[in-house]
Coordinates of C-alpha atoms in Angstrom, one line a residue:
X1 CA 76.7 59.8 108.4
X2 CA 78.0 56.2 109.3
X3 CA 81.7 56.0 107.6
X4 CA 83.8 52.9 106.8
X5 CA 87.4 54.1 106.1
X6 CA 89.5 51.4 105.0
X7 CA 92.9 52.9 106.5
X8 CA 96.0 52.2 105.0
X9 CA 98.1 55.5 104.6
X10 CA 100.1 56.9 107.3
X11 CA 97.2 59.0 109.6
X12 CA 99.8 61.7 109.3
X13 CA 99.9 61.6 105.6
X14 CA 95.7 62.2 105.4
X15 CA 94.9 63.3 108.8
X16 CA 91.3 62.6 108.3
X17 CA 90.5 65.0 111.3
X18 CA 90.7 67.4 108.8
X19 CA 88.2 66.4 106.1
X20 CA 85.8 64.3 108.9
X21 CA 84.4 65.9 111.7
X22 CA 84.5 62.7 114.2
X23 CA 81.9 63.9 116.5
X24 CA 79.3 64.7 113.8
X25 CA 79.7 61.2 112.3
X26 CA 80.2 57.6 113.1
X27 CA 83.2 56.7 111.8
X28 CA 84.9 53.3 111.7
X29 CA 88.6 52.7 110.7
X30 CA 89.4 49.1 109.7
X31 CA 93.3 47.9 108.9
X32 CA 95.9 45.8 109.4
X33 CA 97.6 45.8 112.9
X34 CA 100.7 47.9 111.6
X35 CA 98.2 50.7 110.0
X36 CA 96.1 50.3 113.2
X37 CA 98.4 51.3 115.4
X38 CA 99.2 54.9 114.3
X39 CA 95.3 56.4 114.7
X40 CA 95.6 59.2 117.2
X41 CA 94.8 57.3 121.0
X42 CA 91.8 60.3 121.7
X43 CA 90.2 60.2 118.3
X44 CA 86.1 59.4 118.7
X45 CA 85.7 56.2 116.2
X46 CA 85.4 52.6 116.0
X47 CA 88.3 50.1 115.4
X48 CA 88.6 47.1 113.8
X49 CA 91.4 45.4 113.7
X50 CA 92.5 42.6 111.0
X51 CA 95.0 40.0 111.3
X52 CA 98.5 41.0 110.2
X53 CA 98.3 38.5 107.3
X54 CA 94.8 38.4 106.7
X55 CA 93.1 39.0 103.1
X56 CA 91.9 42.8 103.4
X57 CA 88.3 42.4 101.3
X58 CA 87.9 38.7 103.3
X59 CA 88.9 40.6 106.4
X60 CA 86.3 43.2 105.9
X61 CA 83.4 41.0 104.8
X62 CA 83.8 38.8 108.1
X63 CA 83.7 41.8 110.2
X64 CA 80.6 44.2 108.5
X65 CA 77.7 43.6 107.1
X66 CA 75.1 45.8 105.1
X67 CA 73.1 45.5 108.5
X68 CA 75.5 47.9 110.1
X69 CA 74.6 50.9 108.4
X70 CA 77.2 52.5 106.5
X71 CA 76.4 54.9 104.0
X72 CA 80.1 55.8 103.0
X73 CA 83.5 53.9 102.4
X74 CA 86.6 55.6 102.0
X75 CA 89.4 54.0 100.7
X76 CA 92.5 56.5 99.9
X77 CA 95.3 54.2 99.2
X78 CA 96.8 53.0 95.7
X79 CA 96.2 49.5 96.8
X80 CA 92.7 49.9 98.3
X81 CA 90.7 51.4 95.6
X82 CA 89.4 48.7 93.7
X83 CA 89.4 46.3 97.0
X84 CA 86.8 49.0 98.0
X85 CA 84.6 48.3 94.6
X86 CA 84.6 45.0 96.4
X87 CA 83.8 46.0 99.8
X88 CA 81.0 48.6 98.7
X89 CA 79.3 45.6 96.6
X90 CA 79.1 43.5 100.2
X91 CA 77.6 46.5 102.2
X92 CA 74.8 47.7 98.9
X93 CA 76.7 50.6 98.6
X94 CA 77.1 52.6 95.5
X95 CA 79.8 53.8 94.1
X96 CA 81.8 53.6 90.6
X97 CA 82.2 50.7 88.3
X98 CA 85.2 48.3 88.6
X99 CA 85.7 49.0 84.8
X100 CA 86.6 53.2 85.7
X101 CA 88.6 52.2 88.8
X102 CA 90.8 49.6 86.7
X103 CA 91.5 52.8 84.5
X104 CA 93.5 54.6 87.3
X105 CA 95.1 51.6 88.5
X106 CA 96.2 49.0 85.7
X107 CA 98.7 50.8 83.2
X108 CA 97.5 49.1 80.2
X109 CA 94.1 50.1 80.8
X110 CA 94.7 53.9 81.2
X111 CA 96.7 53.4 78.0
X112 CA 93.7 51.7 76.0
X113 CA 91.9 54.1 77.9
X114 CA 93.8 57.2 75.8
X115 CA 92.9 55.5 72.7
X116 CA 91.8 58.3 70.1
X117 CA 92.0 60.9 72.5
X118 CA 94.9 62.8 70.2
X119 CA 97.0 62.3 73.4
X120 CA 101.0 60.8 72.9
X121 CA 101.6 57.3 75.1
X122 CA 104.8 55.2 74.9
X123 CA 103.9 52.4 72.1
X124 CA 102.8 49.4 74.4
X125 CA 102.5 45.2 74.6
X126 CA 100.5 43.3 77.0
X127 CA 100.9 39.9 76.2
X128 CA 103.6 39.2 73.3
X129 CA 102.9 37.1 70.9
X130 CA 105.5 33.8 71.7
X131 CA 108.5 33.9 68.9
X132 CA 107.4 37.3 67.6
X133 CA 109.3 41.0 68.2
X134 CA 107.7 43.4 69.6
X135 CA 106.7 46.3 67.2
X136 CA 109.9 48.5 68.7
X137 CA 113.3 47.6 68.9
X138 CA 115.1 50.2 71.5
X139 CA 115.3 50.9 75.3
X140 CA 112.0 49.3 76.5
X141 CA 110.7 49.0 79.9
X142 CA 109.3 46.2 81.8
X143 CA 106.7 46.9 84.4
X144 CA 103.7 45.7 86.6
X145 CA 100.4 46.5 85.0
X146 CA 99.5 47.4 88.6
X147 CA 102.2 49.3 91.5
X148 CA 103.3 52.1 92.7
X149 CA 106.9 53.8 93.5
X150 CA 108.9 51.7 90.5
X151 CA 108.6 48.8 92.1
X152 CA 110.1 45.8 89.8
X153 CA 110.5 48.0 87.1
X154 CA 113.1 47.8 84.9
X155 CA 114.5 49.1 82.1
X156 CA 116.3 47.2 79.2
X157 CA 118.6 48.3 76.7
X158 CA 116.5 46.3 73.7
X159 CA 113.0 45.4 73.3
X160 CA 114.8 42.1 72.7
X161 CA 116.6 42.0 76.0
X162 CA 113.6 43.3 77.9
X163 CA 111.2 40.0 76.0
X164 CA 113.8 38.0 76.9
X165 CA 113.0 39.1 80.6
X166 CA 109.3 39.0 80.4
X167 CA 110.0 35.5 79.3
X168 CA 111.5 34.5 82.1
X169 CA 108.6 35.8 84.8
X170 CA 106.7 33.8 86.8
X171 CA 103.6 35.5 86.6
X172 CA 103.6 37.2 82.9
X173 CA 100.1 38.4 83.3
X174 CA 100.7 40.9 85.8
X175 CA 103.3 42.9 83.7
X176 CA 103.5 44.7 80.0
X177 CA 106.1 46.1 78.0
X178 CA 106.3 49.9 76.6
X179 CA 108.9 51.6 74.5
X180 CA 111.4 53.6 76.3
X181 CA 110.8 57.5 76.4
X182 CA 113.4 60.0 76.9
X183 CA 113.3 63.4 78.3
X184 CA 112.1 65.1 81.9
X185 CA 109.5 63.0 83.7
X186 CA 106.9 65.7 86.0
X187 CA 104.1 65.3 88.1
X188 CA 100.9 66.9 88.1
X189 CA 98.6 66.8 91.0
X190 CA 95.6 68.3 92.0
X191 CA 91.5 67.9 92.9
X192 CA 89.0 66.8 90.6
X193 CA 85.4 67.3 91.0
X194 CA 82.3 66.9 88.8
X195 CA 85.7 65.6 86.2
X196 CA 86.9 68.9 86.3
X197 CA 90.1 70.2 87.7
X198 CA 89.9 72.5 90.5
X199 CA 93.6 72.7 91.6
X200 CA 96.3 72.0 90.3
X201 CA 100.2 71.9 90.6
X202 CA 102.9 70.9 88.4
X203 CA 106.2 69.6 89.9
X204 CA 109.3 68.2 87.4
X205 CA 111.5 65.1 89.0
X206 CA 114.9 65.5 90.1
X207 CA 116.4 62.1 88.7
X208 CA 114.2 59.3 88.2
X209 CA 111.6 57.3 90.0
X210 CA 112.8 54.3 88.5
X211 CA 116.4 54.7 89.6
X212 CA 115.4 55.5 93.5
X213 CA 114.5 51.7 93.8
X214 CA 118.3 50.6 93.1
X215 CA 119.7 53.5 95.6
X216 CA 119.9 57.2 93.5
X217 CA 118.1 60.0 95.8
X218 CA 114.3 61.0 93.9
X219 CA 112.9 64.8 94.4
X220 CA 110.5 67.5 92.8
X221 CA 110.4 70.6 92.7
X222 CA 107.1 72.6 91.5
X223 CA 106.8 75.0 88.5
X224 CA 104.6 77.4 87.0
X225 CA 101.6 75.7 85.0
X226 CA 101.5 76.3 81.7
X227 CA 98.5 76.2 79.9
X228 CA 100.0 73.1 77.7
X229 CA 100.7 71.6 81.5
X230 CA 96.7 72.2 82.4
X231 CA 95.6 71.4 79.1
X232 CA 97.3 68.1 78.6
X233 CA 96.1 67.0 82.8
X234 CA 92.3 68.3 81.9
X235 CA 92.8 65.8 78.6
X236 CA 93.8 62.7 80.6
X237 CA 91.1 63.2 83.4
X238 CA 88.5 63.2 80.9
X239 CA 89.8 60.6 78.5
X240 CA 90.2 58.4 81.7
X241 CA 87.1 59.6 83.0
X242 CA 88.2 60.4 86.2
X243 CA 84.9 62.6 88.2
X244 CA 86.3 63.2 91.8
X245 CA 89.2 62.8 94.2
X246 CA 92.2 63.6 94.1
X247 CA 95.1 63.3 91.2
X248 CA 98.1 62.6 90.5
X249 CA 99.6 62.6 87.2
X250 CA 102.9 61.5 85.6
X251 CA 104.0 62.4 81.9
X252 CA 107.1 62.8 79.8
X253 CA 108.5 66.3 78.4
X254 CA 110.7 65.5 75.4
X255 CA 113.6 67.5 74.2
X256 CA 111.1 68.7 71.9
X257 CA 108.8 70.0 74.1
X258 CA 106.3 67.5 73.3
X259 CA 104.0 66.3 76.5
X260 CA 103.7 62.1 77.0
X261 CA 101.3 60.5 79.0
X262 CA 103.5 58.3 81.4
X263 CA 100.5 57.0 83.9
X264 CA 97.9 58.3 86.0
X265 CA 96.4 57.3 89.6
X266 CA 93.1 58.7 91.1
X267 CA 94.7 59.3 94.8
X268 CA 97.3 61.4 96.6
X269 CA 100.9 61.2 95.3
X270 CA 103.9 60.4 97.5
X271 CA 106.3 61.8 99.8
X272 CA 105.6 65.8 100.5
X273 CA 102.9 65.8 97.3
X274 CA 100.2 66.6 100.1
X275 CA 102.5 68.8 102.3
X276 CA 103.7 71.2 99.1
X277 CA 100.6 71.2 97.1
X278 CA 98.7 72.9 99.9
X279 CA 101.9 75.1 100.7
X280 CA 101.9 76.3 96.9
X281 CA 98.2 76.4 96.1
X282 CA 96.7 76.6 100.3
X283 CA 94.6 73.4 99.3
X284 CA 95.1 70.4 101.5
X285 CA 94.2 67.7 99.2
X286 CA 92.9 64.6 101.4
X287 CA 90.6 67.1 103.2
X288 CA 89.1 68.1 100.4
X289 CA 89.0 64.9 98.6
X290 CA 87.2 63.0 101.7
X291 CA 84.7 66.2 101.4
X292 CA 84.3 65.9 97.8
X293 CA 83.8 61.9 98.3
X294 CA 81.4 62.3 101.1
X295 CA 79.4 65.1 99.6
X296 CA 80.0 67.4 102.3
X297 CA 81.4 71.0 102.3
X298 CA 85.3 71.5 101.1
X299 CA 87.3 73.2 104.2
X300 CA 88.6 76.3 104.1
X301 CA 91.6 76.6 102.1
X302 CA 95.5 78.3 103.6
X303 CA 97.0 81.5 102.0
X304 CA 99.5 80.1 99.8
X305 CA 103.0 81.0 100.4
X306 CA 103.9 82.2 97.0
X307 CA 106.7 80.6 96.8
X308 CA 107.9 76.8 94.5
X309 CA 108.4 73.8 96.6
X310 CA 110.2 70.8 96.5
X311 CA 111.5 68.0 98.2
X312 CA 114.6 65.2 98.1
X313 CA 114.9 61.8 99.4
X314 CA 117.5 59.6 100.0
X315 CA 116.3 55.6 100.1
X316 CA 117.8 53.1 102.9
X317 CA 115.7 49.8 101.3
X318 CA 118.5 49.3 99.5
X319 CA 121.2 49.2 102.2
X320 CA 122.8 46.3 104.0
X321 CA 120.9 46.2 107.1
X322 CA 123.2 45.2 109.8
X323 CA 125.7 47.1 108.4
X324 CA 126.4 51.2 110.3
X325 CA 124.5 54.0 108.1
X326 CA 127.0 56.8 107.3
X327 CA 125.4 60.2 106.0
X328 CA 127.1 62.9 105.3
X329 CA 125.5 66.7 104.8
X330 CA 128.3 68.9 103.5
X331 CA 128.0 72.3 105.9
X332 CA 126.1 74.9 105.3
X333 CA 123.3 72.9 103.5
X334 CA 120.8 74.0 105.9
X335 CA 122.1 77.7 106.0
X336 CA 121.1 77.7 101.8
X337 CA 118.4 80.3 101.1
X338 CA 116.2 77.1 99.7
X339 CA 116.8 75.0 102.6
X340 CA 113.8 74.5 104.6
X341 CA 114.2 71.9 106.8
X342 CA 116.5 68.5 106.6
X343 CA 115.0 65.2 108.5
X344 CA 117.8 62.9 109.2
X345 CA 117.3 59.4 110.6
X346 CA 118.2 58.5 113.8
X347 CA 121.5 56.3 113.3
X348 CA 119.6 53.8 116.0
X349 CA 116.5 53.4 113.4
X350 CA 116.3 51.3 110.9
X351 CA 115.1 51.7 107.6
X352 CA 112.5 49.6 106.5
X353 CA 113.5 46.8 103.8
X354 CA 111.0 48.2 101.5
X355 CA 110.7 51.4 98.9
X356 CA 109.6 54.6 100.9
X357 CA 109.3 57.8 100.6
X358 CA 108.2 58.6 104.1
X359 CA 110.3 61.8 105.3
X360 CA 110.3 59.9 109.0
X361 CA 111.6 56.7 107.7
X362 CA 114.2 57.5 105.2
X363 CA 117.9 57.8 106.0
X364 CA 117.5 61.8 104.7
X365 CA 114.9 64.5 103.3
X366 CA 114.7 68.0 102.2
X367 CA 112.5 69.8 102.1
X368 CA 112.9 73.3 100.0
X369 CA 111.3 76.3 98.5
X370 CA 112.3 79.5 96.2
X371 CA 110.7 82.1 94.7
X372 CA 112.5 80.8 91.7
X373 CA 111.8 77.4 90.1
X374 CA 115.2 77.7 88.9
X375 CA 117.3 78.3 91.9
X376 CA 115.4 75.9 93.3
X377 CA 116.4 72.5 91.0
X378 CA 119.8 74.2 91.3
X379 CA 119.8 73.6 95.1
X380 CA 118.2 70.2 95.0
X381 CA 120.6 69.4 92.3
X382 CA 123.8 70.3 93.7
X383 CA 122.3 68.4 97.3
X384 CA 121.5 64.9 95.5
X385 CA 125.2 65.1 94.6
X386 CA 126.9 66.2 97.8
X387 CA 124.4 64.5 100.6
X388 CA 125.7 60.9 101.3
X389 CA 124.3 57.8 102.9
X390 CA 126.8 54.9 102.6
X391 CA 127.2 52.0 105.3
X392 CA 130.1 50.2 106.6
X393 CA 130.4 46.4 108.1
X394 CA 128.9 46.8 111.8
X395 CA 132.4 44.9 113.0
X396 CA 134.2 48.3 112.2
X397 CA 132.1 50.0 114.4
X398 CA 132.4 47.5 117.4
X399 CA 136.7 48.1 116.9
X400 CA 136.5 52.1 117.5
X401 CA 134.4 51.2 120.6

């Protein structure tokens, strides 16, 4: 089979080795320089570089053609899954409408999407109507109809405040406003194929996504799945009508117990997602997902470990970046029953300038794990207190030298 793989998540984060056998098939990786550059040097394929500022669909259209023979394109990324509706249309491939894929990326879409499907989703405005309120008058959010990782979210303590705001954008068009929900926000991820879920794990946040982007450390930490948990994932994938890949799915638990659809994306989630989900449940989801998407065989799945994993990261976009990074791990964090391992960046690395979750790029991360879902938020708790990460003016640093 002749592959295109539009490559734009870490290789570490996929390792496509593990889903395509590269000396059955002909495989071609195409990218951006920066992407590029981390392919394994003896891996058998074919790549194409793009400039570092080049349009990705332009790009690709200069450098293929429907002459060369591909009968797949894989496209794994958040940000490349309706670019590779675009792509597939250039080549003659088939694949799924534009309409489907705009469901599990643009958040008012999903949201239309769950229409009449009996499911809860937070009361929601596209594009306000100019000198009207919106139909909600507390804590309302502003966000992009289309991202990933909170970016430019915000939060505002009136729907009146947060209009205001949306006012004041450049580009109104590429946000919406929805009302405010309070309560727990978890994670579902898993496999779909033929639309129906074939693994599954459930994971509740350890402070907010939206709060990670202005400096507060973000983690998870899995949990059993309930039948409600199942029920309500099973709901959205069909509402959405989501028929393969992999899933990952955010919702609200209120104080009530009542389940709200936050959003939904038809790809891997973020920082150890992939690592814990094959830990808890032995299925490593890109492998399988590339198999499910090229029609071949699923791999073998691992044991699991029997055990509820989780994970805690501490952003450094938001530091000063010529200023000395300062963390702090109070003793006998690693020694803790839950501990698993703590990364901790070099102090001569930087950290990129922009919201990661990358365990290799952020100042710290935990990983953990307990037989008890419990002990294990306790631990991951207590550690987003204690662990530090502060900075201090560079100058100070040259004076004790």
């Amino acid at each position: 089979m002749k592959i295109l793989v539009i490559h734009q998540v870490p290789y570490r984060k996929i390792a496509y080795h593990r889903g395509i056998d590269h000396e059955r098939h002909q495989v071609t990786y195409i990218g951006h320089p920066h992407r590029m550059a981390d392919l394994p040097e003896g891996l058998r394929c074919e790549r194409l570089v793009l400039d570092a500022d080049e349009d990705l669909v332009a790009g690709i259209r200069v450098r293929t053609s429907p002459a060369d023979g591909y009968e797949k394109v894989l496209a794994l990324s958040e940000f490349g899954i309706t670019e590779a509706w675009h792509v597939r249309r250039h080549l003659g491939i088939d694949g799924p409408d534009l309409e489907r894929l705009e469901r599990v990326r643009d958040k008012v879409r999903m949201k239309e999407a769950l229409a009449g499907s009996g499911l809860r989703f937070p009361r929601f405005v596209a594009a306000p109507a100019p000198c009207r309120p919106l139909p909600w008058e507390g804590r309302t959010v502003l966000k992009p109809r289309q991202g990933a990782s909170s970016e430019d979210v915000t939060v505002h303590e009136t729907a009146r405040e947060a209009l205001t705001a949306y006012q004041k954008l450049p580009d109104r068009r590429d946000f919406q406003l929805e009302e405010h929900i309070d309560g727990d926000i978890l994670h579902a991820d898993g496999l779909v194929v033929d639309g129906r879920i074939v693994s599954l794990s459930v994971s509740r946040y350890v402070n907010k996504p939206v709060h990670y982007a202005s400096g507060t450390p973000l983690g998870s930490h899995q949990e059993e799945v309930s039948p409600e948990y199942r029920a309500f994932a099973e709901r959205v994938v069909t509402a959405i009508g989501i028929e393969e890949g992999s899933l990952h799915l955010e919702f609200f638990e209120t104080d009530a117990g009542e389940l709200v659809f936050l959003e939904v994306a038809n790809r891997v989630g973020g920082a150890s997602v992939v690592q814990t989900h094959e830990q808890h449940t032995g299925v490593h989801l890109p492998s399988h997902e590339i198999a499910v998407r090229l029609g071949l065989p699923r791999p073998p799945s691992l044991p699991p470990t029997g055990r509820h994993h989780g994970w805690l990261a501490f952003p450094g976009h938001h530091l000063d970046a010529d200023a000395v990074r300062h963390v702090d791990v109070p003793a006998g964090t690693a020694a803790h029953p839950c501990a698993d391992r703590i990364h901790v960046l070099a102090p001569d690395q930087e950290t990129p300038r922009h919201i990661t979750y990358q365990e290799w790029e952020v100042p710290v991360f935990i990983e953990a794990s307990h037989h008890d879902a419990g002990e294990l938020r306790r631990f991951l708790t207590d550690c987003a207190r204690a662990v530090s990460v502060t900075t201090r003016p560079a100058a100070a640093k040259e004076r004790a030298a």
